[in-house]
Amino acid sequence: MQAAEAVETIQREMTVFARRARASAGRLHPELSLVSYTLLGHLEESGGCRATDLAALHALDKSTVSRQVAALERAALIERRVDPEDHRVQLLHLTDAGRRILAQVTESRRAAFRERLAEWPPGDLERFAEYLVRYNAWGAPPAG
Amino acid sequence: MQAAEAVETIQREMTVFARRARASAGRLHPELSLVSYTLLGHLEESGGCRATDLAALHALDKSTVSRQVAALERAALIERRVDPEDHRVQLLHLTDAGRRILAQVTESRRAAFRERLAEWPPGDLERFAEYLVRYNAWGAPPAG
DNA sequence: GTTCTTGGTTGCATAGTACAACTCCAGGAG
DNA sequence: CTCCTGGAGTTGTACTATGCAACCAAGAAC
């Protein structure tokens, strides 16, 4: 395979993947859309942050994040705490229920990936992971 | 990197990619959404097919395809020809304009991918392409 | 204090999607 | 032939996700 052809293939396969991901988003875990999942995931990692941070990180409009956050709060998966240092700011935190649901969905997704990748030789898995990281890192804010 | 860790990484990076693709879909090419693009692409490859085939192929409801097709026809990118053998059937074909737009968008996407992958060693490109094909082939209908 | 900036919410519009009910037509049963 | 069945598409309805613009509230700058 030539390098130019490889680029074509990568483009085509990434498109296929994006289309499938879009189509199946929300069907796997009706409780937690892909966006909600990543929002919760970031709250878990960061230990709480502002809605504006989430919007910037995910390239979403703040209104969209506001509504997602409202939905997650209604579902009691997160809670808002007004920042004592700046009363405009709401610091978002996972609730115990949120942590639990996030862990469930993560585990379910993990199982699906494990099954899908079960036949892969370890060396291929490692290289594939490395390539994806490199691919996604392109144009990303450093350490963002 | 251990294999288990590699699976985690693949999962996380695929999620990142899916989220970004979703966010940026339609912003790059306002004229042609990701779904429309793949529909046109399939018409190009297949040389014309039925709306039902497109729906099955992309796991979309036939009503969704019907509206997408209507929009593409309004934009004069495709045309419908009633099948002379079965008057229920509409065979969809690209118009010259459709072929032109599809080629433009493809070229634009190709340029973006080329730029993004410009620094990659050829061997890595080929392996990455191969891995993506293998990944997407999982659970796909044979030769579908 | 007045003005500017920032975090967040809400009103409005749009795209994409699914489900269900419908029409149209082809093909077989009688 | 007529009637039924089934497949291809369309349309009505609803819902979700999203963005933009306008707004409100609270600090910050002057």
Tab-separated table of C-alpha atoms (C1' of nucleotides) in Angstrom:
chain	number	residue	atom	x	y	z
A	1	MET	CA	0.000	0.000	0.000
A	2	GLN	CA	1.345	3.410	-0.936
A	3	ALA	CA	1.309	6.253	1.540
A	4	ALA	CA	-1.133	8.285	-0.580
A	5	GLU	CA	-3.442	5.322	-0.746
A	6	ALA	CA	-3.116	4.851	3.007
A	7	VAL	CA	-4.279	8.426	3.540
A	8	GLU	CA	-7.299	7.729	1.349
A	9	THR	CA	-8.092	4.646	3.359
A	10	ILE	CA	-7.727	6.464	6.656
A	11	GLN	CA	-10.056	9.172	5.425
A	12	ARG	CA	-12.648	6.704	4.248
A	13	GLU	CA	-12.520	4.571	7.369
A	14	MET	CA	-12.669	7.543	9.683
A	15	THR	CA	-15.745	8.700	7.815
A	16	VAL	CA	-17.318	5.297	8.170
A	17	PHE	CA	-16.556	5.289	11.842
A	18	ALA	CA	-17.926	8.785	12.379
A	19	ARG	CA	-21.144	7.926	10.582
A	20	ARG	CA	-21.621	4.729	12.586
A	21	ALA	CA	-20.819	6.434	15.842
A	22	ARG	CA	-23.365	9.089	15.059
A	23	ALA	CA	-25.979	6.536	14.141
A	24	SER	CA	-25.479	4.373	17.199
A	25	ALA	CA	-24.958	7.186	19.681
A	26	GLY	CA	-27.723	7.167	22.221
A	27	ARG	CA	-28.931	3.737	21.316
A	28	LEU	CA	-26.319	1.890	23.326
A	29	HIS	CA	-26.952	3.713	26.562
A	30	PRO	CA	-30.258	5.549	26.477
A	31	GLU	CA	-29.469	6.951	29.871
A	32	LEU	CA	-26.299	8.672	28.779
A	33	SER	CA	-25.669	10.192	25.372
A	34	LEU	CA	-22.154	10.370	24.033
A	35	VAL	CA	-21.894	14.021	24.954
A	36	SER	CA	-23.271	13.489	28.438
A	37	TYR	CA	-20.887	10.618	28.884
A	38	THR	CA	-17.858	12.671	27.990
A	39	LEU	CA	-19.064	15.538	30.161
A	40	LEU	CA	-19.384	13.237	33.142
A	41	GLY	CA	-16.043	11.704	32.297
A	42	HIS	CA	-14.387	15.065	32.375
A	43	LEU	CA	-15.984	15.922	35.686
A	44	GLU	CA	-14.654	12.666	37.069
A	45	GLU	CA	-11.143	13.322	35.810
A	46	SER	CA	-10.985	16.950	36.779
A	47	GLY	CA	-12.770	16.603	40.061
A	48	GLY	CA	-15.236	19.332	39.169
A	49	CYS	CA	-15.130	22.299	36.833
A	50	ARG	CA	-17.210	25.092	35.346
A	51	ALA	CA	-19.743	24.768	32.553
A	52	THR	CA	-17.695	27.178	30.475
A	53	ASP	CA	-14.684	24.894	30.741
A	54	LEU	CA	-16.753	21.994	29.458
A	55	ALA	CA	-18.015	24.080	26.567
A	56	ALA	CA	-14.522	25.144	25.540
A	57	LEU	CA	-13.163	21.646	25.890
A	58	HIS	CA	-15.830	20.060	23.747
A	59	ALA	CA	-16.264	22.914	21.287
A	60	LEU	CA	-19.897	23.256	22.261
A	61	ASP	CA	-21.931	26.391	22.690
A	62	LYS	CA	-22.396	27.395	26.290
A	63	SER	CA	-26.155	27.205	25.842
A	64	THR	CA	-25.856	23.589	24.796
A	65	VAL	CA	-23.739	22.803	27.813
A	66	SER	CA	-26.148	24.685	30.012
A	67	ARG	CA	-28.999	22.483	28.873
A	68	GLN	CA	-26.993	19.294	29.127
A	69	VAL	CA	-25.938	20.246	32.604
A	70	ALA	CA	-29.526	21.021	33.540
A	71	ALA	CA	-30.583	17.590	32.313
A	72	LEU	CA	-27.784	15.868	34.190
A	73	GLU	CA	-28.728	17.754	37.320
A	74	ARG	CA	-32.397	16.792	36.910
A	75	ALA	CA	-31.211	13.190	36.655
A	76	ALA	CA	-29.263	13.758	39.885
A	77	LEU	CA	-25.999	12.719	38.246
A	78	ILE	CA	-24.255	15.994	38.975
A	79	GLU	CA	-24.710	18.841	41.386
A	80	ARG	CA	-23.852	22.515	41.175
A	81	ARG	CA	-22.064	24.329	43.921
A	82	VAL	CA	-21.774	28.072	43.688
A	83	ASP	CA	-18.138	29.062	43.864
A	84	PRO	CA	-17.681	30.962	47.140
A	85	GLU	CA	-14.954	33.056	45.503
A	86	ASP	CA	-17.026	34.104	42.514
A	87	HIS	CA	-20.753	33.946	42.750
A	88	ARG	CA	-21.195	33.905	38.987
A	89	VAL	CA	-19.516	30.536	38.821
A	90	GLN	CA	-21.122	27.158	39.388
A	91	LEU	CA	-18.683	24.375	40.048
A	92	LEU	CA	-20.044	21.114	38.739
A	93	HIS	CA	-19.451	17.905	40.636
A	94	LEU	CA	-20.432	14.305	40.129
A	95	THR	CA	-22.865	12.919	42.634
A	96	ASP	CA	-22.512	9.387	43.961
A	97	ALA	CA	-25.232	8.325	41.540
A	98	GLY	CA	-23.377	10.050	38.725
A	99	ARG	CA	-20.168	8.280	39.596
A	100	ARG	CA	-22.022	4.985	39.681
A	101	ILE	CA	-23.746	5.465	36.327
A	102	LEU	CA	-20.541	6.668	34.740
A	103	ALA	CA	-18.729	3.587	35.987
A	104	GLN	CA	-21.496	1.343	34.658
A	105	VAL	CA	-21.480	2.878	31.203
A	106	THR	CA	-17.691	2.903	31.108
A	107	GLU	CA	-17.609	-0.750	32.004
A	108	SER	CA	-20.227	-1.577	29.413
A	109	ARG	CA	-18.336	0.308	26.732
A	110	ARG	CA	-15.098	-1.271	27.839
A	111	ALA	CA	-16.596	-4.727	27.481
A	112	ALA	CA	-17.781	-3.907	23.970
A	113	PHE	CA	-14.332	-2.694	22.990
A	114	ARG	CA	-12.656	-5.689	24.557
A	115	GLU	CA	-14.884	-8.017	22.598
A	116	ARG	CA	-14.325	-6.111	19.417
A	117	LEU	CA	-10.561	-6.143	19.865
A	118	ALA	CA	-10.261	-9.598	21.378
A	119	GLU	CA	-8.625	-11.172	18.347
A	120	TRP	CA	-5.993	-8.485	17.893
A	121	PRO	CA	-2.383	-9.298	18.626
A	122	PRO	CA	-1.080	-7.180	21.513
A	123	GLY	CA	1.479	-5.452	19.327
A	124	ASP	CA	-1.223	-4.271	16.934
A	125	LEU	CA	-3.345	-2.986	19.802
A	126	GLU	CA	-0.513	-0.924	21.131
A	127	ARG	CA	0.354	0.540	17.767
A	128	PHE	CA	-3.293	1.276	16.978
A	129	ALA	CA	-3.696	3.059	20.297
A	130	GLU	CA	-0.568	5.066	19.676
A	131	TYR	CA	-1.721	6.065	16.192
A	132	LEU	CA	-5.108	7.196	17.462
A	133	VAL	CA	-3.519	9.322	20.132
A	134	ARG	CA	-1.236	10.885	17.560
A	135	TYR	CA	-4.139	11.447	15.195
A	136	ASN	CA	-6.343	13.114	17.774
A	137	ALA	CA	-3.511	15.167	19.200
A	138	TRP	CA	-3.225	17.044	15.934
A	139	GLY	CA	-4.284	20.604	16.422
A	140	ALA	CA	-5.335	19.988	19.996
A	141	PRO	CA	-4.352	22.512	22.616
A	142	PRO	CA	-1.195	21.288	24.316
A	143	ALA	CA	-2.153	19.261	27.363
A	144	GLY	CA	-5.733	20.409	26.879
B	1	MET	CA	1.985	-0.247	26.995
B	2	GLN	CA	0.026	-3.303	28.016
B	3	ALA	CA	-2.673	-4.692	25.779
B	4	ALA	CA	-5.410	-3.944	28.324
B	5	GLU	CA	-4.206	-0.397	28.566
B	6	ALA	CA	-4.104	-0.153	24.786
B	7	VAL	CA	-7.771	-1.153	24.637
B	8	GLU	CA	-8.580	1.610	27.120
B	9	THR	CA	-6.695	4.094	25.012
B	10	ILE	CA	-8.407	3.002	21.820
B	11	GLN	CA	-11.768	3.348	23.506
B	12	ARG	CA	-10.998	6.803	24.806
B	13	GLU	CA	-9.525	8.060	21.559
B	14	MET	CA	-12.342	6.678	19.467
B	15	THR	CA	-14.766	8.461	21.766
B	16	VAL	CA	-12.843	11.696	21.382
B	17	PHE	CA	-12.851	11.301	17.651
B	18	ALA	CA	-16.558	10.522	17.487
B	19	ARG	CA	-17.377	13.542	19.606
B	20	ARG	CA	-15.241	15.860	17.501
B	21	ALA	CA	-16.586	14.487	14.268
B	22	ARG	CA	-20.075	15.073	15.513
B	23	ALA	CA	-19.261	18.592	16.598
B	24	SER	CA	-17.547	19.594	13.372
B	25	ALA	CA	-19.861	17.773	10.991
B	26	GLY	CA	-21.640	20.257	8.819
B	27	ARG	CA	-19.365	23.127	9.710
B	28	LEU	CA	-16.676	22.128	7.272
B	29	HIS	CA	-18.989	21.760	4.319
B	30	PRO	CA	-22.279	23.483	4.981
B	31	GLU	CA	-23.487	22.329	1.616
B	32	LEU	CA	-23.082	18.664	2.391
B	33	SER	CA	-23.596	17.040	5.760
B	34	LEU	CA	-21.725	13.907	6.658
B	35	VAL	CA	-24.755	11.783	5.906
B	36	SER	CA	-25.435	13.499	2.600
B	37	TYR	CA	-21.804	13.089	1.707
B	38	THR	CA	-21.828	9.379	2.324
B	39	LEU	CA	-25.129	9.000	0.478
B	40	LEU	CA	-23.700	10.751	-2.563
B	41	GLY	CA	-20.540	8.722	-2.230
B	42	HIS	CA	-22.504	5.517	-2.330
B	43	LEU	CA	-24.435	6.650	-5.379
B	44	GLU	CA	-21.154	7.404	-7.077
B	45	GLU	CA	-19.706	4.005	-6.240
B	46	SER	CA	-22.789	1.991	-7.025
B	47	GLY	CA	-23.791	3.918	-10.101
B	48	GLY	CA	-27.315	4.425	-8.775
B	49	CYS	CA	-29.494	2.572	-6.320
B	50	ARG	CA	-32.802	2.711	-4.470
B	51	ALA	CA	-33.560	4.801	-1.400
B	52	THR	CA	-34.298	1.629	0.519
B	53	ASP	CA	-30.807	0.337	-0.219
B	54	LEU	CA	-29.312	3.522	1.171
B	55	ALA	CA	-31.439	3.233	4.291
B	56	ALA	CA	-30.374	-0.349	4.915
B	57	LEU	CA	-26.744	0.406	4.238
B	58	HIS	CA	-26.573	3.315	6.624
B	59	ALA	CA	-28.953	1.960	9.234
B	60	LEU	CA	-31.287	4.896	8.753
B	61	ASP	CA	-35.044	4.967	8.718
B	62	LYS	CA	-36.538	5.131	5.259
B	63	SER	CA	-38.294	8.354	6.156
B	64	THR	CA	-34.971	9.946	6.999
B	65	VAL	CA	-33.505	8.847	3.710
B	66	SER	CA	-36.609	10.063	1.924
B	67	ARG	CA	-36.122	13.559	3.304
B	68	GLN	CA	-32.396	13.564	2.665
B	69	VAL	CA	-33.023	12.448	-0.875
B	70	ALA	CA	-35.647	15.136	-1.307
B	71	ALA	CA	-33.180	17.757	-0.119
B	72	LEU	CA	-30.465	16.462	-2.410
B	73	GLU	CA	-32.880	16.517	-5.305
B	74	ARG	CA	-33.960	20.073	-4.477
B	75	ALA	CA	-30.278	20.971	-4.556
B	76	ALA	CA	-30.092	19.289	-7.966
B	77	LEU	CA	-27.319	16.975	-6.808
B	78	ILE	CA	-29.229	13.815	-7.586
B	79	GLU	CA	-32.137	12.861	-9.782
B	80	ARG	CA	-34.766	10.149	-9.503
B	81	ARG	CA	-35.649	7.871	-12.359
B	82	VAL	CA	-38.629	5.627	-11.987
B	83	ASP	CA	-37.612	2.062	-12.582
B	84	PRO	CA	-39.322	0.973	-15.810
B	85	GLU	CA	-39.511	-2.579	-14.459
B	86	ASP	CA	-41.184	-1.663	-11.187
B	87	HIS	CA	-42.987	1.606	-10.930
B	88	ARG	CA	-42.775	1.620	-7.152
B	89	VAL	CA	-39.026	2.016	-7.342
B	90	GLN	CA	-37.037	5.188	-7.856
B	91	LEU	CA	-33.481	4.693	-8.947
B	92	LEU	CA	-31.297	7.489	-7.640
B	93	HIS	CA	-28.487	8.862	-9.745
B	94	LEU	CA	-25.934	11.596	-9.292
B	95	THR	CA	-26.337	14.579	-11.559
B	96	ASP	CA	-23.310	16.269	-13.078
B	97	ALA	CA	-23.601	18.943	-10.404
B	98	GLY	CA	-23.752	16.242	-7.747
B	99	ARG	CA	-20.662	14.590	-9.106
B	100	ARG	CA	-18.890	17.922	-9.143
B	101	ILE	CA	-19.845	18.851	-5.570
B	102	LEU	CA	-18.974	15.388	-4.334
B	103	ALA	CA	-15.568	15.639	-5.983
B	104	GLN	CA	-15.021	19.075	-4.455
B	105	VAL	CA	-15.900	17.970	-0.952
B	106	THR	CA	-13.865	14.810	-1.317
B	107	GLU	CA	-10.876	16.816	-2.465
B	108	SER	CA	-11.298	19.277	0.375
B	109	ARG	CA	-11.516	16.474	2.916
B	110	ARG	CA	-8.592	14.747	1.302
B	111	ALA	CA	-6.489	17.891	1.620
B	112	ALA	CA	-7.391	18.178	5.294
B	113	PHE	CA	-6.397	14.584	5.901
B	114	ARG	CA	-3.196	14.951	3.944
B	115	GLU	CA	-2.236	17.965	5.990
B	116	ARG	CA	-3.106	16.249	9.207
B	117	LEU	CA	-1.081	13.174	8.301
B	118	ALA	CA	1.758	14.952	6.532
B	119	GLU	CA	4.333	14.264	9.216
B	120	TRP	CA	3.593	10.563	9.529
B	121	PRO	CA	6.154	8.042	8.307
B	122	PRO	CA	4.738	5.990	5.419
B	123	GLY	CA	4.950	2.763	7.380
B	124	ASP	CA	2.806	4.192	10.168
B	125	LEU	CA	0.228	5.452	7.673
B	126	GLU	CA	-0.100	2.032	6.133
B	127	ARG	CA	-0.436	0.287	9.465
B	128	PHE	CA	-2.935	2.861	10.747
B	129	ALA	CA	-5.032	2.423	7.612
B	130	GLU	CA	-4.924	-1.325	7.982
B	131	TYR	CA	-5.974	-1.142	11.631
B	132	LEU	CA	-8.901	1.133	10.861
B	133	VAL	CA	-10.122	-1.207	8.166
B	134	ARG	CA	-9.868	-4.121	10.551
B	135	TYR	CA	-11.619	-2.177	13.286
B	136	ASN	CA	-14.526	-1.108	11.098
B	137	ALA	CA	-14.861	-4.514	9.492
B	138	TRP	CA	-15.895	-6.017	12.806
B	139	GLY	CA	-19.503	-7.047	12.685
B	140	ALA	CA	-19.953	-5.592	9.206
B	141	PRO	CA	-21.868	-7.622	6.667
B	142	PRO	CA	-19.380	-9.518	4.491
B	143	ALA	CA	-18.649	-7.436	1.409
B	144	GLY	CA	-21.479	-5.152	2.404
C	1	DG	C1'	-20.867	54.629	40.967
C	2	DT	C1'	-20.775	53.563	35.860
C	3	DT	C1'	-19.139	50.779	32.477
C	4	DC	C1'	-17.018	46.588	30.798
C	5	DT	C1'	-16.395	41.672	31.086
C	6	DT	C1'	-17.578	37.008	32.158
C	7	DG	C1'	-20.596	32.937	33.515
C	8	DG	C1'	-24.817	31.259	32.734
C	9	DT	C1'	-29.922	30.922	31.150
C	10	DT	C1'	-33.636	31.366	27.955
C	11	DG	C1'	-36.133	32.259	23.445
C	12	DC	C1'	-36.050	31.055	18.906
C	13	DA	C1'	-34.709	28.523	14.804
C	14	DT	C1'	-32.803	24.543	12.449
C	15	DA	C1'	-31.073	19.792	11.335
C	16	DG	C1'	-31.491	15.106	11.846
C	17	DT	C1'	-33.825	11.409	13.314
C	18	DA	C1'	-37.562	7.783	14.437
C	19	DC	C1'	-42.193	5.897	14.427
C	20	DA	C1'	-46.649	5.401	12.552
C	21	DA	C1'	-50.075	6.008	9.199
C	22	DC	C1'	-50.723	6.579	4.597
C	23	DT	C1'	-50.444	6.000	-0.823
C	24	DC	C1'	-49.030	3.652	-4.793
C	25	DC	C1'	-47.947	-0.273	-7.267
C	26	DA	C1'	-46.597	-5.238	-8.303
C	27	DG	C1'	-47.639	-9.918	-7.944
C	28	DG	C1'	-50.135	-13.934	-6.423
C	29	DA	C1'	-54.813	-16.368	-4.763
C	30	DG	C1'	-59.314	-17.063	-5.615
D	1	DC	C1'	-60.890	-10.380	-13.363
D	2	DT	C1'	-60.887	-8.839	-8.279
D	3	DC	C1'	-58.930	-8.967	-3.900
D	4	DC	C1'	-55.339	-9.429	-0.718
D	5	DT	C1'	-50.506	-9.067	0.635
D	6	DG	C1'	-46.264	-6.871	0.744
D	7	DG	C1'	-42.691	-3.645	-0.586
D	8	DA	C1'	-41.153	1.365	-1.785
D	9	DG	C1'	-41.727	5.989	-0.611
D	10	DT	C1'	-44.018	10.044	1.496
D	11	DT	C1'	-45.902	12.701	5.073
D	12	DG	C1'	-47.414	13.989	9.858
D	13	DT	C1'	-45.786	14.276	14.400
D	14	DA	C1'	-42.537	14.408	18.012
D	15	DC	C1'	-38.124	14.584	20.129
D	16	DT	C1'	-33.092	15.617	20.673
D	17	DA	C1'	-29.163	18.210	19.890
D	18	DT	C1'	-27.430	22.185	18.509
D	19	DG	C1'	-26.257	27.320	17.617
D	20	DC	C1'	-27.078	32.249	17.812
D	21	DA	C1'	-28.798	36.205	19.974
D	22	DA	C1'	-30.687	38.451	23.741
D	23	DC	C1'	-30.803	38.598	28.278
D	24	DC	C1'	-29.576	38.555	33.538
D	25	DA	C1'	-26.321	38.448	37.426
D	26	DA	C1'	-22.004	39.211	39.499
D	27	DG	C1'	-17.212	40.710	39.505
D	28	DA	C1'	-13.645	43.919	37.678
D	29	DA	C1'	-11.831	48.307	35.941
D	30	DC	C1'	-12.073	52.969	35.842
